[in-house]
Amino acid sequence: MRILTGIQPSGDLHIGNYFGSIKQMVNAQKTDETFAFIANYHAMSSGNGGERLAKLTMQTATDFLALGIDPEKSTFWVQSDVKEVLELYWVLSAFTPMGLLERAHSYKDKVAKGISANHSLFSYPVLMAADILLYSPDIIPVGKDQIQHVEIARDIAIKFNNEYGDVFKLPEFRIEENVATVPGTDGQKMSKSYNNTVNIFGEEKKQLKSIKKIVTQNVPMEAPKEYENCNVYNMAKLFLDENESIKLQERYRAGGEGHGHFKLYLHDVIWEYFKPYREKKEYFETHQDEVKEILNAGAIKAKETINPLIEKVRALTGISY
Ligand code: ADP
Ligand code: TRP
């Protein structure tokens, strides 16, 4: 099956991103045909641009390679290196009723919050439709917030196909049911925008500091503690096998240790887990030319994939004359 995903280059990755998305993608490489791109055009719609965007693009590419995106197995590129996506975006715009975009949650939410939405935010779903339809994927793995965008891509594809025949494959989204929402340090969903993240990379001291911020119950040291609703336990169990989880549960029940001890343990577990990935990141950080070469080769592969389709679209729409 062909699986496609776009990643916004929006900053430091956290363990919610890892378990909610990156790990699934890395696993999918073993069984499926995987396409993953850095959605740098999309990042512009939320105000990223200039030197910052260029840096974030390279940082995100470096991080994904470090975390296991394998360019031998996946097609991995930067969105803007395949300009045909902008061409298709325009073609699809002609098949996109205004009402469809006016109903899009992400745009409505921003407007409701008083953010003055610009055209890129309004037309973002059309660009996302172009990203998807250009590569004829079977499946788009998404978080709940992105379902509507895949549905819009389907609607646009149907409109185009009604006019010109069976050109675009209708995409299906897949919600990762067994992927739990990773809690943040305050117990809400971990998210950059809530300032409650534990980041994958960065200084050890900083990571320890964010782990110490995790909100826990106030129970005397000697008393037994509940692990079920403890944010420290819930985060730790993502990294532990069954035996290790049971051992940690026993430590909670036994009493005699405070949440501070469990936090130190959690830090050790996370730090150890990401050690090989840190080493790979250091390698790619000191070999940025290699990262660029990988991205260039990915863009060439991506273009080869889309060429027949974009030629067909040009011919049918009369752009080729
Ligand atoms: P953020 O909320 O920090 O801005 P993004 O929206 O950029 O994160 O998310 C990127 C990917 O990571 C998405 O696929 C999203 O579903 C996943 N993800 C983000 N936060 C979590 C979380 N707390 N639990 C599980 N998955 C998450
Ligand atoms: N909109 C997605 C997000 O914010 C990123 C994205 C852009 C994407 N184009 C895509 C995801 C195509 C899947 C397919 O996370």
PDB file of C-alpha atoms and ligand atoms in Angstrom, residues 4-8 37 39 42 79 124 127-129 131-132 140-142 145-146 149-150, ligand 2:
ATOM      1  CA  LEU A   4       1.696   9.451   2.298  1.00  0.00           C
ATOM      2  CA  THR A   5       2.319  11.945   5.028  1.00  0.00           C
ATOM      3  CA  GLY A   6       3.286  15.616   5.263  1.00  0.00           C
ATOM      4  CA  ILE A   7       5.183  17.032   8.204  1.00  0.00           C
ATOM      5  CA  GLN A   8       5.098  20.705   9.041  1.00  0.00           C
ATOM      6  CA  PHE A  37       7.626  15.192   2.794  1.00  0.00           C
ATOM      7  CA  ALA A  39       5.471  20.647   4.237  1.00  0.00           C
ATOM      8  CA  HIS A  42       2.158  24.839   4.530  1.00  0.00           C
ATOM      9  CA  GLN A  79       7.498  19.966  -0.616  1.00  0.00           C
ATOM     10  CA  TYR A 124      -4.484  25.555   2.705  1.00  0.00           C
ATOM     11  CA  LEU A 127      -2.681  22.817  -1.353  1.00  0.00           C
ATOM     12  CA  MET A 128      -3.057  19.782   0.871  1.00  0.00           C
ATOM     13  CA  ALA A 129      -5.376  18.216  -1.725  1.00  0.00           C
ATOM     14  CA  ASP A 131      -0.060  17.197  -2.055  1.00  0.00           C
ATOM     15  CA  ILE A 132      -2.229  14.157  -1.718  1.00  0.00           C
ATOM     16  CA  ILE A 140      -3.117   9.154   4.667  1.00  0.00           C
ATOM     17  CA  PRO A 141      -2.477   8.527   8.375  1.00  0.00           C
ATOM     18  CA  VAL A 142      -3.894  11.496  10.273  1.00  0.00           C
ATOM     19  CA  ASP A 145      -7.698  17.530  13.232  1.00  0.00           C
ATOM     20  CA  GLN A 146      -6.659  16.522   9.710  1.00  0.00           C
ATOM     21  CA  HIS A 149      -8.604  18.034   5.019  1.00  0.00           C
ATOM     22  CA  VAL A 150      -8.514  14.541   3.514  1.00  0.00           C
TER      23      VAL A 150
HETATM   24  N1  TRP B   2      -1.659  19.689   7.259  1.00  0.00           N
HETATM   25  C1  TRP B   2      -0.782  18.693   7.833  1.00  0.00           C
HETATM   26  C2  TRP B   2      -0.491  19.056   9.318  1.00  0.00           C
HETATM   27  O1  TRP B   2      -0.640  20.185   9.700  1.00  0.00           O
HETATM   28  C3  TRP B   2       0.512  18.607   7.085  1.00  0.00           C
HETATM   29  C4  TRP B   2       0.293  18.205   5.665  1.00  0.00           C
HETATM   30  C5  TRP B   2       0.404  18.990   4.568  1.00  0.00           C
HETATM   31  C6  TRP B   2      -0.119  16.911   5.201  1.00  0.00           C
HETATM   32  N2  TRP B   2       0.117  18.286   3.436  1.00  0.00           N
HETATM   33  C7  TRP B   2      -0.216  17.014   3.783  1.00  0.00           C
HETATM   34  C8  TRP B   2      -0.400  15.722   5.839  1.00  0.00           C
HETATM   35  C9  TRP B   2      -0.592  15.903   3.013  1.00  0.00           C
HETATM   36  C10 TRP B   2      -0.789  14.616   5.060  1.00  0.00           C
HETATM   37  C11 TRP B   2      -0.885  14.723   3.659  1.00  0.00           C
HETATM   38  O2  TRP B   2      -0.069  18.188  10.077  1.00  0.00           O
END
